[in-house]
Amino acid sequence: MKIIIAGAGEVGFHLAKLLSYESQEITLIDTKKDSLLYADTHLDIKVVKGDATSISILKDSRVSESDLVIAVTSSETTNITVCVLAKQLGAKQTIARISNTEFISHKEEVGFTKFGIDELISPESIAASEIRLSLDQSAFNDSYAFDDGALTMVGLSLPRTANFVGKTVKEAAQIFPEIHFVPIAIQRFGTQYTIIPRGDTQFREGDNVVFITSEGGAEELCSITGKTNTEIKNVMILGGSKIGYKTARDLCQSKFKIKLIEKDKERAFELADELPKVLVINSDGRNVDLLEEENIKDMDAFIAVTGNSETNIMSCLVAKSKNVKKTIALVENMDYFELSQSIGIDTLINKKLLAANNIFRYVRKGEVVAMTKLNNMNAELLEFKVKSSSLICNKQIKDVDFPRSAIIGGVIRQDKGYTALGGFKVQEGDRVVVCGLPRSIKQVEKLFL
């Protein structure tokens, strides 16, 4: 595919990096020479210095031949303008990054596609949704919902007390025949090696295992592993960023009790006016004495979303030392993901990774409805819609020539999720959730074309 990315900031650079690894033809446009220089020397892509809203710049970038134009600059107005111009100049698909979430909720009413914008994404909104899901699934260190929870992906580290530690997948299935979850990826303790489990794969203590669960599956998993999905009501948020604001606003609407700490006085007063149900505290959240004064020990969850990754990590560790059940930190450095389990933070959120996952599905072949990359694992989770022409259509899963490095985690049919085993027959219109290592994706895609 020929892809043009406008904006070489964190999201744009990360997208360009991921897409260049897939041998896509990438053109990156930005007004800042320094940002482009780093991308030019580190990635196999074409860079163009200039304003992406310039028609001549877009034409020089061969926008008329592009399959996808992604506008992810820091300016919402610029992104919308780039997409409108690109579509008029012949681009096949366009995606605009926006910060005003009203645009997303009124997308159909306004009719952005008429202007030439095929998709709107808000990294802040996606991150806030991810935080909410993490609170709902507090026992797990990673989670992702498909079709409003018809199927849910959850990840956890296996404790010694888990009933199936030491047993193979096949043995565990025989012991618990009526369960509503299936393992789709395993990372052995102390390694970076990702395993797609088969019947003879053994569960070991300390394994970081990702499961797909249908209705009731998360509760069963907690029961079998000895984890507790604690109800969370009292939440402390550190940082009045866009993510902090949106998270506080959304949680208030769901009857959570929220305390928000913001050190900038002017911003704190703004937040207090806009969020009347939130207790806003104007102070430095890195101050341990302050956290103790604000009864951090009584909090069920602590969410750190300042603009500084190190502050977020350290404050979450302080919260964990005060026995806060659930800690969530916003981090920008991708390397920190590898440390999340070992340093004791429950969940790490990364805006650019979430945005990239949201955009990445447009690059995949077949009708991909949703996609996410597994944290700390070299695997992708994709949701494909089955067409009448798909090779997998009207076949039992066991009869499909599926690569060994990929697995079907579940199927959504008429809004109901199923953890589908070998005898499940796939039908047209089904949404199939597949987990696979990068080398298997092209073969998997062919089954859904």
mmCIF file of C-alpha atoms in Angstrom, residues 17-347:
data_model
loop_
_atom_site.group_PDB
_atom_site.id
_atom_site.type_symbol
_atom_site.label_atom_id
_atom_site.label_comp_id
_atom_site.label_asym_id
_atom_site.label_seq_id
_atom_site.Cartn_x
_atom_site.Cartn_y
_atom_site.Cartn_z
ATOM 1 C CA LYS A 17 7.897 2.866 12.092
ATOM 2 C CA LEU A 18 5.336 0.044 12.366
ATOM 3 C CA LEU A 19 4.198 0.358 8.749
ATOM 4 C CA SER A 20 7.740 0.510 7.365
ATOM 5 C CA TYR A 21 8.464 -2.830 9.053
ATOM 6 C CA GLU A 22 5.613 -4.231 6.965
ATOM 7 C CA SER A 23 7.259 -3.055 3.734
ATOM 8 C CA GLN A 24 4.561 -0.463 3.038
ATOM 9 C CA GLU A 25 5.444 2.550 0.876
ATOM 10 C CA ILE A 26 5.391 5.408 3.395
ATOM 11 C CA THR A 27 5.658 9.173 2.879
ATOM 12 C CA LEU A 28 5.947 11.254 6.056
ATOM 13 C CA ILE A 29 5.169 15.007 5.857
ATOM 14 C CA ASP A 30 6.012 17.552 8.564
ATOM 15 C CA THR A 31 7.037 21.201 8.868
ATOM 16 C CA LYS A 32 9.797 20.432 11.404
ATOM 17 C CA LYS A 33 13.145 19.482 9.950
ATOM 18 C CA ASP A 34 14.408 17.819 13.171
ATOM 19 C CA SER A 35 11.484 15.387 13.378
ATOM 20 C CA LEU A 36 11.913 14.390 9.740
ATOM 21 C CA LEU A 37 15.692 14.031 10.024
ATOM 22 C CA TYR A 38 15.366 11.412 12.767
ATOM 23 C CA ALA A 39 12.710 9.509 10.793
ATOM 24 C CA ASP A 40 14.757 9.736 7.582
ATOM 25 C CA THR A 41 17.883 8.287 9.197
ATOM 26 C CA HIS A 42 16.135 5.563 11.218
ATOM 27 C CA LEU A 43 13.342 4.350 8.917
ATOM 28 C CA ASP A 44 13.095 3.149 5.328
ATOM 29 C CA ILE A 45 10.577 5.808 4.282
ATOM 30 C CA LYS A 46 10.335 8.973 2.182
ATOM 31 C CA VAL A 47 10.164 12.267 4.096
ATOM 32 C CA VAL A 48 8.809 15.588 2.807
ATOM 33 C CA LYS A 49 9.371 18.912 4.618
ATOM 34 C CA GLY A 50 6.391 21.204 4.263
ATOM 35 C CA ASP A 51 2.819 21.984 5.214
ATOM 36 C CA ALA A 52 0.561 18.990 4.572
ATOM 37 C CA THR A 53 -2.346 21.361 3.855
ATOM 38 C CA SER A 54 -0.438 22.634 0.798
ATOM 39 C CA ILE A 55 -1.938 21.239 -2.394
ATOM 40 C CA SER A 56 1.461 21.332 -4.122
ATOM 41 C CA ILE A 57 3.057 19.355 -1.255
ATOM 42 C CA LEU A 58 0.289 16.743 -1.440
ATOM 43 C CA LYS A 59 0.662 16.482 -5.205
ATOM 44 C CA ASP A 60 4.454 16.132 -4.888
ATOM 45 C CA SER A 61 3.755 13.286 -2.465
ATOM 46 C CA ARG A 62 1.612 11.597 -5.176
ATOM 47 C CA VAL A 63 -1.561 11.811 -3.127
ATOM 48 C CA SER A 64 -3.675 10.788 -6.139
ATOM 49 C CA GLU A 65 -2.003 7.346 -6.069
ATOM 50 C CA SER A 66 -2.265 6.885 -2.288
ATOM 51 C CA ASP A 67 -4.308 4.096 -0.714
ATOM 52 C CA LEU A 68 -4.453 5.787 2.682
ATOM 53 C CA VAL A 69 -3.790 9.296 4.056
ATOM 54 C CA ILE A 70 -3.394 9.553 7.844
ATOM 55 C CA ALA A 71 -3.372 13.055 9.370
ATOM 56 C CA VAL A 72 -2.035 12.939 12.937
ATOM 57 C CA THR A 73 -0.499 16.387 13.518
ATOM 58 C CA SER A 74 -1.092 18.126 16.862
ATOM 59 C CA SER A 75 -3.641 20.424 15.176
ATOM 60 C CA GLU A 76 -7.167 19.073 14.788
ATOM 61 C CA THR A 77 -7.991 21.713 12.149
ATOM 62 C CA THR A 78 -4.913 20.798 10.100
ATOM 63 C CA ASN A 79 -5.811 17.093 10.202
ATOM 64 C CA ILE A 80 -9.369 17.691 8.996
ATOM 65 C CA THR A 81 -8.142 20.009 6.225
ATOM 66 C CA VAL A 82 -5.487 17.516 5.056
ATOM 67 C CA CYS A 83 -8.049 14.716 4.782
ATOM 68 C CA VAL A 84 -10.582 16.844 2.895
ATOM 69 C CA LEU A 85 -7.929 17.997 0.403
ATOM 70 C CA ALA A 86 -6.418 14.521 0.030
ATOM 71 C CA LYS A 87 -9.791 12.946 -0.765
ATOM 72 C CA GLN A 88 -10.558 15.614 -3.364
ATOM 73 C CA LEU A 89 -7.129 15.008 -4.920
ATOM 74 C CA GLY A 90 -7.751 11.254 -5.319
ATOM 75 C CA ALA A 91 -6.750 9.499 -2.077
ATOM 76 C CA LYS A 92 -8.718 6.265 -1.556
ATOM 77 C CA GLN A 93 -9.100 6.463 2.251
ATOM 78 C CA THR A 94 -8.449 9.139 4.884
ATOM 79 C CA ILE A 95 -8.124 9.134 8.682
ATOM 80 C CA ALA A 96 -7.991 12.282 10.848
ATOM 81 C CA ARG A 97 -6.778 12.548 14.426
ATOM 82 C CA ILE A 98 -9.052 14.822 16.462
ATOM 83 C CA SER A 99 -9.171 16.013 20.063
ATOM 84 C CA ASN A 100 -12.828 17.118 20.197
ATOM 85 C CA THR A 101 -14.638 13.873 21.024
ATOM 86 C CA GLU A 102 -17.991 15.478 20.098
ATOM 87 C CA PHE A 103 -16.980 14.929 16.484
ATOM 88 C CA ILE A 104 -16.912 11.164 17.055
ATOM 89 C CA SER A 105 -20.243 10.981 18.892
ATOM 90 C CA HIS A 106 -21.939 13.060 16.152
ATOM 91 C CA LYS A 107 -20.036 11.524 13.240
ATOM 92 C CA GLU A 108 -23.092 10.174 11.405
ATOM 93 C CA GLU A 109 -25.181 13.274 12.072
ATOM 94 C CA VAL A 110 -22.575 15.659 10.675
ATOM 95 C CA GLY A 111 -21.598 13.321 7.841
ATOM 96 C CA PHE A 112 -17.808 13.605 7.836
ATOM 97 C CA THR A 113 -17.565 11.101 4.964
ATOM 98 C CA LYS A 114 -19.304 13.651 2.719
ATOM 99 C CA PHE A 115 -16.403 16.014 3.372
ATOM 100 C CA GLY A 116 -13.873 13.313 2.550
ATOM 101 C CA ILE A 117 -12.979 12.001 6.021
ATOM 102 C CA ASP A 118 -13.493 8.228 6.298
ATOM 103 C CA GLU A 119 -12.497 7.798 9.939
ATOM 104 C CA LEU A 120 -11.937 9.967 13.014
ATOM 105 C CA ILE A 121 -9.684 8.854 15.857
ATOM 106 C CA SER A 122 -8.932 10.419 19.225
ATOM 107 C CA PRO A 123 -5.946 8.848 21.043
ATOM 108 C CA GLU A 124 -7.109 10.521 24.261
ATOM 109 C CA SER A 125 -10.620 9.092 23.927
ATOM 110 C CA ILE A 126 -9.263 5.617 23.137
ATOM 111 C CA ALA A 127 -6.941 5.801 26.157
ATOM 112 C CA ALA A 128 -9.809 6.881 28.449
ATOM 113 C CA SER A 129 -11.920 3.942 27.199
ATOM 114 C CA GLU A 130 -9.001 1.587 27.821
ATOM 115 C CA ILE A 131 -8.675 2.895 31.385
ATOM 116 C CA ARG A 132 -12.396 2.357 32.024
ATOM 117 C CA LEU A 133 -12.188 -1.240 30.754
ATOM 118 C CA SER A 134 -9.136 -1.855 32.980
ATOM 119 C CA LEU A 135 -11.146 -0.714 36.002
ATOM 120 C CA ASP A 136 -14.047 -2.999 35.063
ATOM 121 C CA GLN A 137 -11.608 -5.924 34.734
ATOM 122 C CA SER A 138 -9.492 -5.033 37.761
ATOM 123 C CA ALA A 139 -8.099 -8.544 38.259
ATOM 124 C CA PHE A 140 -6.284 -8.454 34.931
ATOM 125 C CA ASN A 141 -3.214 -6.558 33.709
ATOM 126 C CA ASP A 142 -4.440 -6.199 30.125
ATOM 127 C CA SER A 143 -7.888 -6.086 28.528
ATOM 128 C CA TYR A 144 -9.612 -5.294 25.218
ATOM 129 C CA ALA A 145 -13.317 -5.536 24.365
ATOM 130 C CA PHE A 146 -14.733 -6.694 21.021
ATOM 131 C CA ASP A 147 -18.238 -5.578 20.009
ATOM 132 C CA ASP A 148 -19.074 -3.924 23.343
ATOM 133 C CA GLY A 149 -17.896 -6.921 25.326
ATOM 134 C CA ALA A 150 -19.412 -9.820 23.337
ATOM 135 C CA LEU A 151 -15.856 -11.162 23.562
ATOM 136 C CA THR A 152 -13.172 -9.745 25.852
ATOM 137 C CA MET A 153 -9.421 -10.257 25.796
ATOM 138 C CA VAL A 154 -7.835 -10.380 29.255
ATOM 139 C CA GLY A 155 -4.251 -10.988 30.325
ATOM 140 C CA LEU A 156 -2.847 -12.142 33.644
ATOM 141 C CA SER A 157 0.259 -13.611 35.216
ATOM 142 C CA LEU A 158 -0.419 -17.174 36.411
ATOM 143 C CA PRO A 159 0.031 -17.584 40.180
ATOM 144 C CA ARG A 160 1.277 -20.863 41.669
ATOM 145 C CA THR A 161 -2.232 -21.468 43.053
ATOM 146 C CA ALA A 162 -3.891 -21.499 39.596
ATOM 147 C CA ASN A 163 -5.574 -24.904 39.209
ATOM 148 C CA PHE A 164 -4.159 -25.573 35.755
ATOM 149 C CA VAL A 165 -0.476 -24.689 36.390
ATOM 150 C CA GLY A 166 1.618 -27.703 35.344
ATOM 151 C CA LYS A 167 -1.102 -29.030 33.048
ATOM 152 C CA THR A 168 -1.332 -28.858 29.258
ATOM 153 C CA VAL A 169 -4.076 -26.907 27.466
ATOM 154 C CA LYS A 170 -5.753 -30.199 26.536
ATOM 155 C CA GLU A 171 -5.643 -31.497 30.136
ATOM 156 C CA ALA A 172 -7.012 -28.203 31.470
ATOM 157 C CA ALA A 173 -9.899 -28.340 28.957
ATOM 158 C CA GLN A 174 -10.802 -31.852 30.168
ATOM 159 C CA ILE A 175 -10.799 -30.744 33.810
ATOM 160 C CA PHE A 176 -12.907 -27.638 33.076
ATOM 161 C CA PRO A 177 -15.114 -28.664 30.108
ATOM 162 C CA GLU A 178 -17.770 -25.951 30.502
ATOM 163 C CA ILE A 179 -15.481 -22.919 30.700
ATOM 164 C CA HIS A 180 -16.052 -19.759 28.655
ATOM 165 C CA PHE A 181 -12.454 -18.784 27.988
ATOM 166 C CA VAL A 182 -9.609 -19.973 25.767
ATOM 167 C CA PRO A 183 -5.858 -19.177 25.922
ATOM 168 C CA ILE A 184 -4.540 -17.446 22.794
ATOM 169 C CA ALA A 185 -0.988 -16.355 23.681
ATOM 170 C CA ILE A 186 1.609 -17.134 26.340
ATOM 171 C CA GLN A 187 4.820 -15.379 27.303
ATOM 172 C CA ARG A 188 7.090 -17.451 29.502
ATOM 173 C CA PHE A 189 8.269 -15.793 32.722
ATOM 174 C CA GLY A 190 11.569 -13.941 32.236
ATOM 175 C CA THR A 191 11.532 -14.197 28.418
ATOM 176 C CA GLN A 192 10.324 -12.131 25.466
ATOM 177 C CA TYR A 193 9.244 -15.252 23.554
ATOM 178 C CA THR A 194 5.573 -15.426 22.521
ATOM 179 C CA ILE A 195 3.885 -18.836 22.215
ATOM 180 C CA ILE A 196 0.603 -19.489 20.414
ATOM 181 C CA PRO A 197 -0.751 -22.336 22.585
ATOM 182 C CA ARG A 198 -1.660 -25.755 21.232
ATOM 183 C CA GLY A 199 -3.137 -28.802 22.984
ATOM 184 C CA ASP A 200 0.257 -29.966 24.253
ATOM 185 C CA THR A 201 1.395 -26.524 25.505
ATOM 186 C CA GLN A 202 1.943 -26.576 29.271
ATOM 187 C CA PHE A 203 0.905 -23.756 31.606
ATOM 188 C CA ARG A 204 3.690 -22.724 34.010
ATOM 189 C CA GLU A 205 3.803 -20.557 37.111
ATOM 190 C CA GLY A 206 4.583 -16.935 36.226
ATOM 191 C CA ASP A 207 3.428 -17.274 32.601
ATOM 192 C CA ASN A 208 1.806 -14.128 31.260
ATOM 193 C CA VAL A 209 -1.245 -15.623 29.522
ATOM 194 C CA VAL A 210 -3.777 -13.860 27.297
ATOM 195 C CA PHE A 211 -7.287 -15.339 27.135
ATOM 196 C CA ILE A 212 -10.389 -14.647 25.057
ATOM 197 C CA THR A 213 -13.519 -14.812 27.210
ATOM 198 C CA SER A 214 -17.204 -14.890 26.343
ATOM 199 C CA GLU A 215 -19.955 -13.950 28.818
ATOM 200 C CA GLY A 216 -19.052 -15.224 32.292
ATOM 201 C CA GLY A 217 -15.553 -16.256 31.258
ATOM 202 C CA ALA A 218 -13.727 -13.533 33.196
ATOM 203 C CA GLU A 219 -15.460 -14.557 36.454
ATOM 204 C CA GLU A 220 -14.601 -18.236 35.838
ATOM 205 C CA LEU A 221 -10.983 -17.296 35.167
ATOM 206 C CA CYS A 222 -10.790 -15.350 38.431
ATOM 207 C CA SER A 223 -12.242 -18.297 40.336
ATOM 208 C CA ILE A 224 -9.827 -20.840 38.843
ATOM 209 C CA THR A 225 -6.712 -18.668 39.207
ATOM 210 C CA GLY A 226 -7.539 -17.259 42.632
ATOM 211 C CA LYS A 227 -7.663 -13.679 41.339
ATOM 212 C CA THR A 228 -10.263 -11.210 42.616
ATOM 213 C CA ASN A 229 -12.164 -8.862 40.315
ATOM 214 C CA THR A 230 -12.625 -6.185 42.998
ATOM 215 C CA GLU A 231 -15.397 -3.631 42.602
ATOM 216 C CA ILE A 232 -13.804 -0.225 42.210
ATOM 217 C CA LYS A 233 -15.581 2.919 43.427
ATOM 218 C CA ASN A 234 -12.978 5.347 44.837
ATOM 219 C CA VAL A 235 -10.517 6.547 42.212
ATOM 220 C CA MET A 236 -7.655 9.039 42.396
ATOM 221 C CA ILE A 237 -6.404 10.560 39.131
ATOM 222 C CA LEU A 238 -3.045 12.295 38.906
ATOM 223 C CA GLY A 239 -2.888 14.832 36.060
ATOM 224 C CA GLY A 240 -5.527 17.040 34.476
ATOM 225 C CA SER A 241 -4.456 16.271 30.903
ATOM 226 C CA LYS A 242 -7.021 15.591 28.173
ATOM 227 C CA ILE A 243 -6.964 11.932 29.179
ATOM 228 C CA GLY A 244 -7.300 12.822 32.869
ATOM 229 C CA TYR A 245 -10.241 15.118 32.146
ATOM 230 C CA LYS A 246 -12.052 12.634 29.896
ATOM 231 C CA THR A 247 -11.453 9.729 32.291
ATOM 232 C CA ALA A 248 -12.764 11.747 35.259
ATOM 233 C CA ARG A 249 -15.796 12.936 33.293
ATOM 234 C CA ASP A 250 -16.713 9.434 32.068
ATOM 235 C CA LEU A 251 -16.181 7.773 35.454
ATOM 236 C CA CYS A 252 -18.331 10.380 37.225
ATOM 237 C CA GLN A 253 -21.221 9.481 34.950
ATOM 238 C CA SER A 254 -20.880 5.870 36.156
ATOM 239 C CA LYS A 255 -21.124 6.804 39.853
ATOM 240 C CA PHE A 256 -17.408 6.513 40.652
ATOM 241 C CA LYS A 257 -16.077 8.834 43.378
ATOM 242 C CA ILE A 258 -13.205 10.785 41.855
ATOM 243 C CA LYS A 259 -10.342 12.865 43.243
ATOM 244 C CA LEU A 260 -8.205 14.609 40.628
ATOM 245 C CA ILE A 261 -4.816 16.174 41.432
ATOM 246 C CA GLU A 262 -3.486 18.903 39.109
ATOM 247 C CA LYS A 263 -0.467 21.056 39.991
ATOM 248 C CA ASP A 264 -1.168 23.887 37.521
ATOM 249 C CA LYS A 265 -3.452 26.339 39.380
ATOM 250 C CA GLU A 266 -5.222 27.743 36.311
ATOM 251 C CA ARG A 267 -5.872 24.276 34.883
ATOM 252 C CA ALA A 268 -7.107 23.052 38.263
ATOM 253 C CA PHE A 269 -9.721 25.841 38.420
ATOM 254 C CA GLU A 270 -10.824 25.042 34.838
ATOM 255 C CA LEU A 271 -11.275 21.373 35.748
ATOM 256 C CA ALA A 272 -13.199 22.261 38.915
ATOM 257 C CA ASP A 273 -15.634 24.368 36.839
ATOM 258 C CA GLU A 274 -16.066 21.706 34.140
ATOM 259 C CA LEU A 275 -16.275 18.717 36.503
ATOM 260 C CA PRO A 276 -18.544 19.737 39.412
ATOM 261 C CA LYS A 277 -18.837 16.143 40.697
ATOM 262 C CA VAL A 278 -15.042 15.721 40.921
ATOM 263 C CA LEU A 279 -12.963 16.840 43.901
ATOM 264 C CA VAL A 280 -10.111 18.737 42.194
ATOM 265 C CA ILE A 281 -6.969 19.311 44.290
ATOM 266 C CA ASN A 282 -4.411 21.922 43.194
ATOM 267 C CA SER A 283 -1.117 20.422 44.329
ATOM 268 C CA ASP A 284 1.913 18.402 43.234
ATOM 269 C CA GLY A 285 0.887 14.733 43.155
ATOM 270 C CA ARG A 286 4.516 13.626 43.530
ATOM 271 C CA ASN A 287 4.329 14.736 47.159
ATOM 272 C CA VAL A 288 3.864 11.532 49.190
ATOM 273 C CA ASP A 289 2.643 13.460 52.234
ATOM 274 C CA LEU A 290 -0.109 15.022 50.113
ATOM 275 C CA LEU A 291 -1.203 11.621 48.839
ATOM 276 C CA GLU A 292 -1.408 10.361 52.402
ATOM 277 C CA GLU A 293 -3.364 13.457 53.489
ATOM 278 C CA GLU A 294 -5.841 12.755 50.680
ATOM 279 C CA ASN A 295 -6.286 9.206 52.005
ATOM 280 C CA ILE A 296 -4.647 7.337 49.146
ATOM 281 C CA LYS A 297 -4.868 4.176 51.274
ATOM 282 C CA ASP A 298 -8.677 4.309 50.928
ATOM 283 C CA MET A 299 -8.567 4.429 47.131
ATOM 284 C CA ASP A 300 -9.539 1.390 45.047
ATOM 285 C CA ALA A 301 -7.607 2.645 42.014
ATOM 286 C CA PHE A 302 -4.870 5.153 41.221
ATOM 287 C CA ILE A 303 -4.517 6.468 37.650
ATOM 288 C CA ALA A 304 -1.446 8.552 36.726
ATOM 289 C CA VAL A 305 -1.829 10.419 33.411
ATOM 290 C CA THR A 306 0.540 13.400 33.649
ATOM 291 C CA GLY A 307 2.738 14.285 30.681
ATOM 292 C CA ASN A 308 5.762 12.689 32.376
ATOM 293 C CA SER A 309 6.098 8.889 32.164
ATOM 294 C CA GLU A 310 8.565 8.663 35.056
ATOM 295 C CA THR A 311 6.241 10.656 37.340
ATOM 296 C CA ASN A 312 3.361 8.358 36.410
ATOM 297 C CA ILE A 313 5.358 5.205 37.113
ATOM 298 C CA MET A 314 6.813 6.405 40.412
ATOM 299 C CA SER A 315 3.492 7.715 41.736
ATOM 300 C CA CYS A 316 1.825 4.387 40.854
ATOM 301 C CA LEU A 317 4.537 2.557 42.787
ATOM 302 C CA VAL A 318 3.843 4.806 45.769
ATOM 303 C CA ALA A 319 0.126 4.004 45.441
ATOM 304 C CA LYS A 320 0.918 0.292 45.254
ATOM 305 C CA SER A 321 2.988 0.559 48.453
ATOM 306 C CA LYS A 322 -0.131 2.013 50.139
ATOM 307 C CA ASN A 323 -2.092 -1.133 49.110
ATOM 308 C CA VAL A 324 -4.122 0.492 46.307
ATOM 309 C CA LYS A 325 -5.678 -2.465 44.470
ATOM 310 C CA LYS A 326 -5.398 -1.198 40.884
ATOM 311 C CA THR A 327 -2.720 1.095 39.440
ATOM 312 C CA ILE A 328 -2.711 2.443 35.866
ATOM 313 C CA ALA A 329 0.101 4.558 34.399
ATOM 314 C CA LEU A 330 0.242 6.466 31.118
ATOM 315 C CA VAL A 331 3.682 5.991 29.538
ATOM 316 C CA GLU A 332 5.127 7.263 26.272
ATOM 317 C CA ASN A 333 8.324 5.194 26.224
ATOM 318 C CA MET A 334 7.558 1.836 24.576
ATOM 319 C CA ASP A 335 10.453 0.180 26.443
ATOM 320 C CA TYR A 336 8.610 0.662 29.725
ATOM 321 C CA PHE A 337 6.008 -1.894 28.674
ATOM 322 C CA GLU A 338 8.578 -4.640 29.185
ATOM 323 C CA LEU A 339 9.035 -3.502 32.786
ATOM 324 C CA SER A 340 5.371 -3.283 33.793
ATOM 325 C CA GLN A 341 5.089 -6.778 35.282
ATOM 326 C CA SER A 342 8.460 -6.792 37.027
ATOM 327 C CA ILE A 343 8.073 -3.385 38.703
ATOM 328 C CA GLY A 344 4.564 -4.077 39.959
ATOM 329 C CA ILE A 345 2.270 -1.671 38.069
ATOM 330 C CA ASP A 346 -0.975 -3.364 37.052
ATOM 331 C CA THR A 347 -1.636 -1.686 33.695
#
